Structure formats: structure tokens, C-alpha cells
Amino acid sequence: MKQRVLVTRQVFPEIVEALRARFDVEHNDDDRPWPTDELARRAADKQGVLASVMDRIDETVLAAAPGLKVVSNIAVGTNNVDIPACTKRGIRVTNTPGVLDDTTADLTWALLMAAARRIAEGDAQVRRGDWKLAFAMQSPLGTDVHHATLGIIGMGRIGQAIAKRATGFDMRVLYNNRGRIPESDELRLNATWVERDRLLAESDFVVVMVPYSPAVHHLIGAAEIARMKPTAILVNTARGGVVDDAALVDALKARRIAGAGLDVFEGEPKLNPGYLGLPNAVLTPHIGSATRATRMRMCETAVANLSAALEGRTPPDLVNKELA
Ligand code: GLV
């Protein structure tokens, strides 16, 4: 008898087909995240779950699914999954590292550039027919990216991909990370490790790229924003909750910093309404990895991990390594 797999959100048809060749598949074609009780009910008789970052895989779900062997997250982040609870039950958790680094770094740069050069404001101005004076000398003025200082908090694979792109802009790159990256990588990326406070004080652009955990909740709050230059721009393409949205809204309103580029928000898809009236915030709906090629690779990676776990092999991207 085929093992049973739950796919919690819409994926690509060829991904469902590939799964159906090996497993008995229940697929959420509606693309509406299931509330926890419904997720638990549907997971109850499954051996595998292909999950998205919007699914909370917690005790309620795990307790309802005694036969569950693997939670394969279609994401690099796994903060939606209670990993210790999975480990305790012998359930493997996997993610999709590596395949989305460049795509997410590209989006980070898109937001950085858009905030620096006020792209969204300009676009809105042109569309509403409010472009009265061509080539006005002093408006709207943006911030130079080239030769500026870029500060990256979190220098993992994606942080490094962001740093690599700064070379073409002749930027000075500072970074802060729990540990220093190998010297050969610092040289390759022309990046210098500094204390976080110094990074905040000296950077023209501050990018956060740390995986979410309670330890980094509100890593950037009012105190950290207060250390930044009044001309600085903050970019968050990591996770909602790493930045204190209420503090950032206040700072942007008061122009304590110049702008922000944000792809992730606390409690998304809900949004702090304060952002809506702020022309100096560029907002995107969590699309860091959203290109067809990359989303397809993420799905394929997640399927490979799920299949390995259900077929008795160690998944290539096992997060709870004690279950190898
Ligand atoms: C998306 O946010 C991911 O973690 O891959």
C-alpha cells in the first residue's frame, strides 16, 4: 500500500504528479492555508507532510498524526515547525537550503535600490499624473548606492550572496554574525566583521538576514534604529519579527532613518497599518524566493527530502540531524 502524503498548499502540477507516482496524495488545491485544527485533521492519517512557511506544525498537529514520519518544509526557514517536538516523536524535519540564495539576494537588492532611489514613489507619481515638472533639480532626490557602506547582519549563504553583489557598486561591506566567516570568504567578499553597534552606526544600508528564532525577536527595535544614521535605509528580507514593526513605523514617520525595504512582516499577511501611509517604505508580499525557477527547485528539493525519509533513506537536508 502506498504511504500517504499531505501537500498543504498549492504547488506546481508536475510536483503533485511526481508525488502521486510514489504516494497517495491529498493536496490543498484551494491555496488557502488551513487553520491548525483542519491541518491536524487532514494530517491525522498521513506519513508525510509537504508544508509551507505559513503552516504551524505544532503539538496539536503532531499529536493528531501518530504515523507521521517527515515534515518537509518548502522553505529554508523552519520557524513554523516545532522541531524539538518533532525530534521527540522521531519525526524528521527538512528544509530547502541553497536553492534560493541568489534569488533572495536579488530581491534584497531590488528593495535596497528601490528604497534608495525612491522607485515606488516615482512610479506612483507618474501613474497618478502628478509629474508636472520634468527634471526638477531637487526633487525627488534619492541616496547613492555606489561607494556607500553596506552592513549585513547575518552572514550565512544568503548574506554572502548579498555581499557579493555589492562589489559591482564599489561598496564598503561590514557584517555582523555570531561567528566570523572564514578569512578566505571575508577576502573574497571584501567584508569586514564589526560589532553590531558599529555596523548600525556606520552603514548607509542595513540588511538583516538571520534565521528567525525567539533569540532574534526584535533584533532591530527602537534602540537599534536610534543608532542608525538619519540617512540610512533598513532592508528586511529575512523574517517578520526580526524587526519590530511598530518601532520601525515610528522611526520612518519621524524620519529618524530615511527609508526601508521590507519583504516580511510580523503576523503576515497582516500588516502594521502604519506602513501604508509611509512613502519611504517599499513593501513586497514575502516574495524573496518567488521566481518560477527557484520555487520549482524548492518544491523538487522538498519532494526529494520527503521521498528519502519515507523510503528509509536519510534526507539530504535533514534539520534535526540527531535523526540521521
Ligand atoms: C522563505 O521565507 C524561506 O524560508 O524559504
Short mmCIF file of C-alpha atoms and ligand atoms in Angstrom, two decimals:
data_model
loop_
_atom_site.label_atom_id
_atom_site.label_comp_id
_atom_site.label_asym_id
_atom_site.label_seq_id
_atom_site.Cartn_x
_atom_site.Cartn_y
_atom_site.Cartn_z
CA MET A 1 0.00 0.00 0.00
CA LYS A 2 1.25 3.49 -0.84
CA GLN A 3 2.21 5.81 2.02
CA ARG A 4 0.03 8.89 2.46
CA VAL A 5 1.26 12.45 1.95
CA LEU A 6 -0.40 15.79 2.64
CA VAL A 7 0.52 18.82 0.50
CA THR A 8 -0.71 21.81 2.49
CA ARG A 9 -0.66 24.49 -0.20
CA GLN A 10 -0.85 24.73 -3.95
CA VAL A 11 2.39 23.69 -5.66
CA PHE A 12 3.17 23.06 -9.33
CA PRO A 13 1.11 20.34 -11.13
CA GLU A 14 4.26 18.42 -12.09
CA ILE A 15 5.24 18.29 -8.42
CA VAL A 16 1.90 16.76 -7.44
CA GLU A 17 2.26 14.30 -10.33
CA ALA A 18 5.75 13.28 -9.20
CA LEU A 19 4.42 12.69 -5.68
CA ARG A 20 1.40 10.75 -6.94
CA ALA A 21 3.70 8.30 -8.74
CA ARG A 22 5.01 7.15 -5.35
CA PHE A 23 2.48 8.16 -2.72
CA ASP A 24 -1.19 8.56 -2.01
CA VAL A 25 -1.54 12.37 -2.10
CA GLU A 26 -4.03 14.79 -0.55
CA HIS A 27 -3.39 18.26 -1.99
CA ASN A 28 -4.74 21.66 -0.97
CA ASP A 29 -5.77 22.94 -4.38
CA ASP A 30 -7.51 25.92 -2.87
CA ASP A 31 -4.25 27.59 -1.81
CA ARG A 32 -5.85 28.85 1.38
CA PRO A 33 -3.77 27.98 4.45
CA TRP A 34 -5.68 25.54 6.64
CA PRO A 35 -6.28 26.58 10.22
CA THR A 36 -4.43 24.38 12.74
CA ASP A 37 -7.43 22.20 13.59
CA GLU A 38 -8.12 21.47 9.92
CA LEU A 39 -4.43 20.85 9.25
CA ALA A 40 -4.37 18.43 12.20
CA ARG A 41 -7.46 16.63 10.94
CA ARG A 42 -6.05 16.23 7.43
CA ALA A 43 -2.58 15.20 8.68
CA ALA A 44 -4.05 12.57 11.03
CA ASP A 45 -3.64 9.57 8.71
CA LYS A 46 -0.53 10.77 6.84
CA GLN A 47 3.09 9.62 6.92
CA GLY A 48 4.48 12.73 5.23
CA VAL A 49 3.61 16.45 5.11
CA LEU A 50 4.91 18.85 2.47
CA ALA A 51 4.47 22.14 4.32
CA SER A 52 4.78 25.85 3.64
CA VAL A 53 6.14 28.53 5.98
CA MET A 54 2.57 29.61 6.74
CA ASP A 55 1.68 26.25 8.33
CA ARG A 56 2.22 25.98 12.06
CA ILE A 57 3.34 22.41 12.65
CA ASP A 58 2.96 22.27 16.41
CA GLU A 59 1.92 19.86 19.17
CA THR A 60 -1.72 19.98 18.06
CA VAL A 61 -0.84 18.75 14.58
CA LEU A 62 1.78 16.25 15.76
CA ALA A 63 -0.46 14.73 18.43
CA ALA A 64 -3.18 14.20 15.82
CA ALA A 65 -0.82 12.41 13.41
CA PRO A 66 0.74 9.42 15.18
CA GLY A 67 2.01 7.87 11.93
CA LEU A 68 3.86 10.97 10.75
CA LYS A 69 7.49 10.34 9.74
CA VAL A 70 8.52 13.56 7.99
CA VAL A 71 7.69 17.26 7.74
CA SER A 72 9.29 18.58 4.56
CA ASN A 73 9.18 22.38 4.59
CA ILE A 74 9.22 24.07 1.19
CA ALA A 75 11.43 26.84 2.58
CA VAL A 76 14.85 27.35 4.03
CA GLY A 77 13.39 28.74 7.26
CA THR A 78 11.81 26.27 9.68
CA ASN A 79 10.49 28.57 12.41
CA ASN A 80 6.94 27.40 11.61
CA VAL A 81 7.81 23.89 12.81
CA ASP A 82 8.20 22.84 16.45
CA ILE A 83 11.46 20.99 15.83
CA PRO A 84 12.09 19.70 19.38
CA ALA A 85 8.55 18.27 19.45
CA CYS A 86 9.16 16.55 16.09
CA THR A 87 12.50 15.18 17.25
CA LYS A 88 10.94 13.80 20.43
CA ARG A 89 8.46 11.88 18.27
CA GLY A 90 11.13 10.71 15.80
CA ILE A 91 9.68 12.88 13.01
CA ARG A 92 12.27 14.16 10.56
CA VAL A 93 12.15 17.83 9.58
CA THR A 94 13.74 19.01 6.34
CA ASN A 95 14.17 22.35 4.53
CA THR A 96 15.42 23.65 1.17
CA PRO A 97 18.76 25.36 1.74
CA GLY A 98 20.99 26.61 -1.07
CA VAL A 99 18.49 26.69 -3.93
CA LEU A 100 17.06 30.13 -3.14
CA ASP A 101 20.15 32.09 -2.07
CA ASP A 102 20.72 34.07 -5.27
CA THR A 103 17.04 34.74 -5.89
CA THR A 104 16.58 36.08 -2.36
CA ALA A 105 19.75 38.15 -2.63
CA ASP A 106 18.41 39.64 -5.88
CA LEU A 107 15.15 40.66 -4.18
CA THR A 108 17.08 42.15 -1.27
CA TRP A 109 18.95 44.31 -3.74
CA ALA A 110 15.76 45.22 -5.56
CA LEU A 111 14.31 46.55 -2.30
CA LEU A 112 17.54 48.29 -1.35
CA MET A 113 17.73 50.04 -4.71
CA ALA A 114 14.02 50.84 -4.77
CA ALA A 115 14.18 52.45 -1.33
CA ALA A 116 17.42 54.30 -2.15
CA ARG A 117 16.17 55.73 -5.44
CA ARG A 118 12.53 56.08 -4.41
CA ILE A 119 11.28 53.89 -7.23
CA ALA A 120 7.85 53.11 -5.80
CA GLU A 121 7.19 56.79 -5.04
CA GLY A 122 8.26 57.80 -8.54
CA ASP A 123 6.15 55.10 -10.15
CA ALA A 124 3.07 56.18 -8.17
CA GLN A 125 3.70 59.84 -9.02
CA VAL A 126 3.89 59.14 -12.76
CA ARG A 127 0.79 56.93 -12.70
CA ARG A 128 -1.38 59.44 -10.89
CA GLY A 129 -0.48 62.12 -13.43
CA ASP A 130 1.37 64.14 -10.85
CA TRP A 131 4.57 64.56 -12.88
CA LYS A 132 4.28 68.25 -13.60
CA LEU A 133 7.85 69.47 -13.81
CA ALA A 134 10.28 67.37 -15.83
CA PHE A 135 13.82 67.09 -14.43
CA ALA A 136 13.26 69.22 -11.33
CA MET A 137 16.75 69.71 -9.93
CA GLN A 138 15.94 68.97 -6.33
CA SER A 139 13.09 66.56 -6.38
CA PRO A 140 12.75 63.73 -5.86
CA LEU A 141 16.26 63.12 -4.59
CA GLY A 142 17.44 59.69 -3.51
CA THR A 143 20.51 58.16 -1.90
CA ASP A 144 23.61 56.92 -3.72
CA VAL A 145 24.19 53.20 -3.51
CA HIS A 146 27.61 53.15 -5.16
CA HIS A 147 30.56 53.74 -2.83
CA ALA A 148 28.22 53.62 0.19
CA THR A 149 28.59 51.33 3.21
CA LEU A 150 26.51 48.17 3.33
CA GLY A 151 26.04 46.47 6.71
CA ILE A 152 24.79 42.87 6.71
CA ILE A 153 23.54 41.27 9.92
CA GLY A 154 23.61 37.53 9.35
CA MET A 155 26.35 36.31 7.02
CA GLY A 156 25.12 32.85 6.05
CA ARG A 157 24.72 31.76 2.44
CA ILE A 158 22.15 34.46 1.57
CA GLY A 159 24.04 37.18 3.45
CA GLN A 160 27.14 36.27 1.47
CA ALA A 161 25.22 36.33 -1.82
CA ILE A 162 24.04 39.85 -0.90
CA ALA A 163 27.61 40.91 -0.08
CA LYS A 164 28.92 39.52 -3.37
CA ARG A 165 26.58 41.81 -5.30
CA ALA A 166 28.00 44.88 -3.53
CA THR A 167 31.33 44.51 -5.34
CA GLY A 168 29.87 45.96 -8.54
CA PHE A 169 28.78 49.04 -6.63
CA ASP A 170 32.24 49.64 -5.12
CA MET A 171 30.73 49.46 -1.67
CA ARG A 172 32.38 49.03 1.69
CA VAL A 173 30.88 45.93 3.27
CA LEU A 174 30.58 45.43 7.04
CA TYR A 175 28.99 42.37 8.56
CA ASN A 176 27.95 41.04 11.91
CA ASN A 177 27.43 37.38 12.58
CA ARG A 178 27.59 35.15 15.66
CA GLY A 179 30.93 33.87 14.40
CA ARG A 180 33.31 35.25 11.81
CA ILE A 181 33.18 33.61 8.39
CA PRO A 182 36.47 32.11 7.12
CA GLU A 183 39.10 34.69 6.25
CA SER A 184 39.17 33.49 2.64
CA ASP A 185 35.44 34.38 2.37
CA GLU A 186 35.99 37.77 4.01
CA LEU A 187 38.67 38.48 1.42
CA ARG A 188 36.56 37.18 -1.47
CA LEU A 189 33.64 39.37 -0.40
CA ASN A 190 35.77 42.27 0.79
CA ALA A 191 33.73 42.17 4.01
CA THR A 192 34.82 43.20 7.48
CA TRP A 193 33.35 41.80 10.71
CA VAL A 194 32.37 44.51 13.20
CA GLU A 195 30.32 44.69 16.40
CA ARG A 196 26.62 45.19 15.72
CA ASP A 197 26.50 48.70 17.20
CA ARG A 198 29.33 49.83 14.97
CA LEU A 199 27.65 48.31 11.94
CA LEU A 200 24.42 50.15 12.75
CA ALA A 201 26.24 53.45 13.25
CA GLU A 202 28.41 53.32 10.12
CA SER A 203 26.18 51.71 7.50
CA ASP A 204 24.21 53.58 4.86
CA PHE A 205 22.22 50.39 4.23
CA VAL A 206 21.49 47.84 6.94
CA VAL A 207 20.30 44.45 5.73
CA VAL A 208 19.09 41.79 8.14
CA MET A 209 19.41 38.18 7.02
CA VAL A 210 19.22 35.99 10.11
CA PRO A 211 17.03 32.91 10.51
CA TYR A 212 14.15 33.62 12.89
CA SER A 213 14.23 32.22 16.42
CA PRO A 214 12.96 33.72 19.68
CA ALA A 215 16.57 34.79 20.35
CA VAL A 216 16.45 37.26 17.44
CA HIS A 217 12.90 38.51 18.04
CA HIS A 218 13.02 42.30 17.60
CA LEU A 219 16.74 42.16 16.95
CA ILE A 220 16.16 45.54 15.31
CA GLY A 221 13.99 47.68 17.59
CA ALA A 222 13.83 51.30 18.66
CA ALA A 223 17.27 51.25 20.33
CA GLU A 224 18.98 49.75 17.27
CA ILE A 225 17.21 52.11 14.86
CA ALA A 226 18.32 55.02 17.05
CA ARG A 227 21.95 54.03 16.41
CA MET A 228 21.50 54.23 12.63
CA LYS A 229 22.32 57.29 10.53
CA PRO A 230 19.34 59.56 9.78
CA THR A 231 20.12 58.97 6.09
CA ALA A 232 20.23 55.18 6.43
CA ILE A 233 17.90 52.59 4.88
CA LEU A 234 16.88 49.31 6.54
CA VAL A 235 16.12 46.20 4.49
CA ASN A 236 14.47 43.05 5.88
CA THR A 237 14.08 40.03 3.63
CA ALA A 238 14.63 37.52 6.45
CA ARG A 239 11.53 37.04 8.62
CA GLY A 240 8.83 39.11 10.20
CA GLY A 241 9.56 39.57 13.89
CA VAL A 242 13.29 40.14 13.42
CA VAL A 243 12.39 43.82 13.05
CA ASP A 244 9.99 45.50 15.49
CA ASP A 245 7.42 46.82 13.01
CA ALA A 246 5.85 49.31 15.44
CA ALA A 247 9.27 50.82 16.24
CA LEU A 248 10.16 50.99 12.54
CA VAL A 249 6.88 52.67 11.62
CA ASP A 250 7.53 55.29 14.31
CA ALA A 251 11.09 55.85 13.12
CA LEU A 252 10.08 56.17 9.46
CA LYS A 253 7.27 58.55 10.36
CA ALA A 254 9.63 60.74 12.36
CA ARG A 255 12.32 60.38 9.65
CA ARG A 256 14.76 59.08 12.23
CA ILE A 257 16.00 56.95 9.32
CA ALA A 258 15.48 57.68 5.63
CA GLY A 259 13.68 54.59 4.47
CA ALA A 260 13.06 50.87 4.50
CA GLY A 261 12.62 48.00 2.07
CA LEU A 262 10.56 45.19 3.57
CA ASP A 263 9.50 41.80 2.25
CA VAL A 264 8.47 40.24 5.58
CA PHE A 265 6.24 41.42 8.43
CA GLU A 266 5.13 40.45 11.90
CA GLY A 267 1.96 38.36 11.63
CA GLU A 268 1.92 38.49 7.82
CA PRO A 269 -0.15 38.62 5.69
CA LYS A 270 -1.47 41.13 8.21
CA LEU A 271 0.40 44.40 8.06
CA ASN A 272 1.01 47.13 10.59
CA PRO A 273 -1.34 49.76 9.08
CA GLY A 274 1.22 52.44 9.92
CA TYR A 275 3.27 51.33 6.90
CA LEU A 276 0.51 52.17 4.45
CA GLY A 277 0.86 55.91 4.70
CA LEU A 278 4.65 55.93 4.57
CA PRO A 279 6.13 56.85 1.19
CA ASN A 280 9.62 55.98 2.49
CA ALA A 281 8.78 52.30 2.96
CA VAL A 282 8.87 49.95 -0.03
CA LEU A 283 6.75 46.88 0.69
CA THR A 284 6.57 43.48 -1.03
CA PRO A 285 4.49 40.43 -0.03
CA HIS A 286 7.17 37.88 1.07
CA ILE A 287 8.46 37.19 -2.46
CA GLY A 288 12.17 36.69 -1.71
CA SER A 289 12.31 33.30 -3.44
CA ALA A 290 9.44 33.92 -5.85
CA THR A 291 10.72 33.16 -9.33
CA ARG A 292 9.38 30.16 -11.21
CA ALA A 293 12.80 28.50 -11.47
CA THR A 294 13.57 28.89 -7.79
CA ARG A 295 10.13 27.95 -6.48
CA MET A 296 10.29 24.86 -8.70
CA ARG A 297 13.73 23.94 -7.31
CA MET A 298 12.41 24.43 -3.77
CA CYS A 299 9.49 22.09 -4.47
CA GLU A 300 11.76 19.49 -6.10
CA THR A 301 14.15 19.66 -3.14
CA ALA A 302 11.26 19.26 -0.70
CA VAL A 303 9.95 16.24 -2.65
CA ALA A 304 13.43 14.65 -2.66
CA ASN A 305 13.68 15.13 1.11
CA LEU A 306 10.20 13.77 1.75
CA SER A 307 10.75 10.76 -0.53
CA ALA A 308 14.08 9.92 1.13
CA ALA A 309 12.51 9.97 4.58
CA LEU A 310 9.53 7.84 3.55
CA GLU A 311 11.71 5.37 1.65
CA GLY A 312 14.03 4.81 4.61
CA ARG A 313 16.95 6.95 3.49
CA THR A 314 18.46 9.95 5.30
CA PRO A 315 17.03 13.11 3.67
CA PRO A 316 19.75 15.33 2.16
CA ASP A 317 18.51 18.41 4.04
CA LEU A 318 17.71 16.97 7.44
CA VAL A 319 17.32 19.72 10.04
CA ASN A 320 17.06 17.57 13.19
CA LYS A 321 20.36 15.83 12.50
CA GLU A 322 20.02 13.59 15.57
CA LEU A 323 17.50 11.59 13.47
CA ALA A 324 20.03 10.86 10.65
C1 GLV B 1 11.09 31.67 2.84
O1 GLV B 1 10.82 32.58 3.53
C2 GLV B 1 12.01 30.63 3.21
O2 GLV B 1 12.32 30.49 4.40
O3 GLV B 1 12.43 29.90 2.31
#
